[in-house]
JSON list of C-alpha atoms in Angstrom, two decimals:
[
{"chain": "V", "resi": 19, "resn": "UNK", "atom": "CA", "xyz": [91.98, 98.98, 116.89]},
{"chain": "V", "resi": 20, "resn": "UNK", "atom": "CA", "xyz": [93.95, 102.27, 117.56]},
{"chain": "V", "resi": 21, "resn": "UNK", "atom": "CA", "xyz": [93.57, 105.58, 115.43]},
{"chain": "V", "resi": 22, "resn": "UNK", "atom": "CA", "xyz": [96.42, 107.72, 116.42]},
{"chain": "V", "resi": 23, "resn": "UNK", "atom": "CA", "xyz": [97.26, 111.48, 114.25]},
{"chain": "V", "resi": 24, "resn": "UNK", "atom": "CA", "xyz": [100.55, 113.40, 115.06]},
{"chain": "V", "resi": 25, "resn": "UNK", "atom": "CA", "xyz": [101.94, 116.46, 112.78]},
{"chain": "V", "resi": 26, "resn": "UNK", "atom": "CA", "xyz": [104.99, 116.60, 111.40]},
{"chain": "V", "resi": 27, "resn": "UNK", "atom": "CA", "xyz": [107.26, 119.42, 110.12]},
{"chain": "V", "resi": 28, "resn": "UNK", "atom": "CA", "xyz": [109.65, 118.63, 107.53]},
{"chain": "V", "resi": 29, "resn": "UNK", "atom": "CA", "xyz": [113.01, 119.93, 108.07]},
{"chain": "V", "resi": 30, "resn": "UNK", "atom": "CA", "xyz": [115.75, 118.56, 105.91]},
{"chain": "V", "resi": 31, "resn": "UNK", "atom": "CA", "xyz": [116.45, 121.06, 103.52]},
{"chain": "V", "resi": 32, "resn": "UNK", "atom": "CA", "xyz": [115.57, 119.04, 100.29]},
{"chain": "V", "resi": 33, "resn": "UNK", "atom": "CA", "xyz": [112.22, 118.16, 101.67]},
{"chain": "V", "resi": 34, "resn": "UNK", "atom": "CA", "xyz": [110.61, 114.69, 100.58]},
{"chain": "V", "resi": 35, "resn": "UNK", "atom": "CA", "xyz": [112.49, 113.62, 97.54]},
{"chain": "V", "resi": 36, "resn": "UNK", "atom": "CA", "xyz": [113.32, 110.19, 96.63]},
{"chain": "V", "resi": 37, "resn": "UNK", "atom": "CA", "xyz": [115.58, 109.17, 99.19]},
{"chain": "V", "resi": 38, "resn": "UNK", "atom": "CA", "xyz": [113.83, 110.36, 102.50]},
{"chain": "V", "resi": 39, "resn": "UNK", "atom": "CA", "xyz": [110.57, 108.82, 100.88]},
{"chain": "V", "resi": 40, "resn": "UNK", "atom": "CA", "xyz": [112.21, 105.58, 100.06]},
{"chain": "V", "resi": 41, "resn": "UNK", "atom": "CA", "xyz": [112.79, 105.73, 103.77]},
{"chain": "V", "resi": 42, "resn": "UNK", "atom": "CA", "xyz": [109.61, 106.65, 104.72]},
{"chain": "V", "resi": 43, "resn": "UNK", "atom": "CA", "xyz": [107.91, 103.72, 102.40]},
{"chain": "V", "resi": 44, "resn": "UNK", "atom": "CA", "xyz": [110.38, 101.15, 103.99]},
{"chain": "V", "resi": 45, "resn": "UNK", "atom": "CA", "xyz": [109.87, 102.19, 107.81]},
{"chain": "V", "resi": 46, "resn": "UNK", "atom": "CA", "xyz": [105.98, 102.23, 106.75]},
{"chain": "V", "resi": 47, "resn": "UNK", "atom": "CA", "xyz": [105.92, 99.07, 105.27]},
{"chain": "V", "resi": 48, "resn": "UNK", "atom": "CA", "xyz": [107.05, 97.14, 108.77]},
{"chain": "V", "resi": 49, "resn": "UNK", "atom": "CA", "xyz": [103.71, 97.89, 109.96]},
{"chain": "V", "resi": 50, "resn": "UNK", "atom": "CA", "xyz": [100.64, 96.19, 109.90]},
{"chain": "V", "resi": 51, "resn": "UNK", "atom": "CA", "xyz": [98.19, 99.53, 109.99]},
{"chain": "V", "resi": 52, "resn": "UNK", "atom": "CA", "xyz": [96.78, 101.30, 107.43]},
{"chain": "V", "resi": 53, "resn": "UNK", "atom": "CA", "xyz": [98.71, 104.90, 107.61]},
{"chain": "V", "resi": 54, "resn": "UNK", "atom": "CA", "xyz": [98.38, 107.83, 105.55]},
{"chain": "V", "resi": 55, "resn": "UNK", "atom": "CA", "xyz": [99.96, 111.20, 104.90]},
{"chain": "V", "resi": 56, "resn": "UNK", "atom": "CA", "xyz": [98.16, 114.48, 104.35]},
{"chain": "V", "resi": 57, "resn": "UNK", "atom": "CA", "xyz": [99.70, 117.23, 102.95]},
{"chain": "V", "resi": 58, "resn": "UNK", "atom": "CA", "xyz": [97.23, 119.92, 102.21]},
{"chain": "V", "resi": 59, "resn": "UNK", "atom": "CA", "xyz": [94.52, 118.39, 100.36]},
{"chain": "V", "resi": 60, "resn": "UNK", "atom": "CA", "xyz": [96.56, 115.50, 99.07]},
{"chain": "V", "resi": 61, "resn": "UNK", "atom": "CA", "xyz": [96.75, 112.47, 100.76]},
{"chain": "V", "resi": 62, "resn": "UNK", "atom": "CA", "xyz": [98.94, 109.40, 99.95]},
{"chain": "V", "resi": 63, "resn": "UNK", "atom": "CA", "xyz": [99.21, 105.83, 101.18]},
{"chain": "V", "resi": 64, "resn": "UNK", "atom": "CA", "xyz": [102.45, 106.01, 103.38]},
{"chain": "V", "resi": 65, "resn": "UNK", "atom": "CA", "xyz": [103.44, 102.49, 101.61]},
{"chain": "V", "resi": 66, "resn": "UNK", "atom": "CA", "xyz": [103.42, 103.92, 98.31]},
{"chain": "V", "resi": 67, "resn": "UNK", "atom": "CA", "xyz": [106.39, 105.79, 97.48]},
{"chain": "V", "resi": 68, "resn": "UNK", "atom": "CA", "xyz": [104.34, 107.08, 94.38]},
{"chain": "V", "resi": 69, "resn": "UNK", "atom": "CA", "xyz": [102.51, 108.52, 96.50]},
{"chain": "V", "resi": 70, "resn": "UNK", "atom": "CA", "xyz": [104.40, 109.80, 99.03]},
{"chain": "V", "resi": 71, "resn": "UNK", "atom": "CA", "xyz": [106.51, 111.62, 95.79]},
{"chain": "V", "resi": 72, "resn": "UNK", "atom": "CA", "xyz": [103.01, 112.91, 94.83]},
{"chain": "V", "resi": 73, "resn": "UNK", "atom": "CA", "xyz": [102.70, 115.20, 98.18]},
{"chain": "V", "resi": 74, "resn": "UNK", "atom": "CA", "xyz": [105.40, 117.31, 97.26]},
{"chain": "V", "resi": 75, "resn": "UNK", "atom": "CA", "xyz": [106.48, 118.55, 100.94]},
{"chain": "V", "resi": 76, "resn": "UNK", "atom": "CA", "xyz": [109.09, 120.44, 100.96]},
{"chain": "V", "resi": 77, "resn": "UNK", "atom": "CA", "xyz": [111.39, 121.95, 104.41]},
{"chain": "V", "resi": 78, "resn": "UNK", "atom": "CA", "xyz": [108.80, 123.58, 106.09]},
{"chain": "V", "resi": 79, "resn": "UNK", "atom": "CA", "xyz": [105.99, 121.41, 105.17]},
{"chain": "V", "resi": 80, "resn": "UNK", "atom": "CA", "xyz": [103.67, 120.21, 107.36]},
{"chain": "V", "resi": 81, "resn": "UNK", "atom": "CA", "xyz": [102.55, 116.56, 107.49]},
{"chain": "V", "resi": 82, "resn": "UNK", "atom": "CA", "xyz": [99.62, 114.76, 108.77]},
{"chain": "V", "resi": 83, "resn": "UNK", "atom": "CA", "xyz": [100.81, 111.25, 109.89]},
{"chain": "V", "resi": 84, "resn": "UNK", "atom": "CA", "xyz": [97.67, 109.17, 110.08]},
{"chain": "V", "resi": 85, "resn": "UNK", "atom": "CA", "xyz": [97.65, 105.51, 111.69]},
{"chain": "V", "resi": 86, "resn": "UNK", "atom": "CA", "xyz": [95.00, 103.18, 112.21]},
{"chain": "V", "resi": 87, "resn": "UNK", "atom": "CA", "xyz": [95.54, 99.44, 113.41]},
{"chain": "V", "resi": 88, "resn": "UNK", "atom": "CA", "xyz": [96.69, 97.27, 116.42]},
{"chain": "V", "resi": 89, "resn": "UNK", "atom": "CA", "xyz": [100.21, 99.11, 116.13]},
{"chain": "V", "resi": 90, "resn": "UNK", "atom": "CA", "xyz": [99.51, 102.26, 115.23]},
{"chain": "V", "resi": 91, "resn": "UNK", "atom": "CA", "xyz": [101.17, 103.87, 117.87]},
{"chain": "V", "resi": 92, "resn": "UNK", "atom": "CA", "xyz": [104.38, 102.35, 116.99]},
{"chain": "V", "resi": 93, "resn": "UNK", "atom": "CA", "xyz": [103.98, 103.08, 113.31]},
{"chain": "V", "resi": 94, "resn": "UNK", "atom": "CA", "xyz": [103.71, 106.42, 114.22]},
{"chain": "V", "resi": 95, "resn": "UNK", "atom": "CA", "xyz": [106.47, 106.97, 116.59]},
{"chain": "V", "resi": 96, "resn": "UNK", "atom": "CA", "xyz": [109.07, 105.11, 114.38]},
{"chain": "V", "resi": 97, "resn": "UNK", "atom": "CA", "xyz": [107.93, 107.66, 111.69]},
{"chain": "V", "resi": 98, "resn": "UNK", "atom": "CA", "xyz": [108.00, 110.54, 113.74]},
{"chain": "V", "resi": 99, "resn": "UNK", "atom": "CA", "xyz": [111.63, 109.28, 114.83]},
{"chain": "V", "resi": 100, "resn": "UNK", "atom": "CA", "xyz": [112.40, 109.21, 111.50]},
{"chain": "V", "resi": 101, "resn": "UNK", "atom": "CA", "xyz": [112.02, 112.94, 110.42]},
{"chain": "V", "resi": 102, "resn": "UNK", "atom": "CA", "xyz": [112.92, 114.40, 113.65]},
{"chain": "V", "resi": 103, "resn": "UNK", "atom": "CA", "xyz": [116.15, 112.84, 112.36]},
{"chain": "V", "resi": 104, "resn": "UNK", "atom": "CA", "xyz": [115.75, 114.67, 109.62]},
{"chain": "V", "resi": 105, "resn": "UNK", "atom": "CA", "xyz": [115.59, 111.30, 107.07]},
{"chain": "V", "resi": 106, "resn": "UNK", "atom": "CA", "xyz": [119.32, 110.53, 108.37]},
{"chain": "V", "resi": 107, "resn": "UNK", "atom": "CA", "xyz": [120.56, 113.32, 105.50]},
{"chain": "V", "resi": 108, "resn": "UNK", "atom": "CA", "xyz": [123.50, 115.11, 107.25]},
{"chain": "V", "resi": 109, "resn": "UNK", "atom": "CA", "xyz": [122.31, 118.97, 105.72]}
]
């Protein structure tokens, strides 16, 4: 079982709200392993959007992507994809 961390600066300018969460949740949810976000001191289940609402990141924000499971590693780089693309928001 892998255990892989990578940081993550938010940089769309709206930060985490419901849609970049949503999208988040969904890319999250294709994965077998157990991830987690840190923001802070909160942490959140990265298949709960509750949760992932909770952190309140905003641009700027750093985020600890946590994996752990047989495809961690891709969990994590289809995540990181995701908000180096900035969420797919065009601002």
């Amino acid at each position: 079982m892998s255990i892989v961390e990578t940081n993550v600066t938010i940089t769309n300018r709206v930060g985490l709200h419901a849609r970049p969460a949503r999208l988040l949740v969904q890319t999250a949810a294709q994965f077998q392993s157990q991830i987690q976000l840190r923001h802070g001191d909160k942490t959140a289940n990265a298949k709960s959007i509750v949760g992932v609402l909770k952190l309140g990141a905003v641009m700027g924000d750093m985020l600890l992507f946590h994996a752990e499971g047989e495809d961690a590693e891709k969990a994590l780089d289809a995540l990181t994809n995701l908000a180096l693309r900035n969420f797919d928001e065009q601002e």
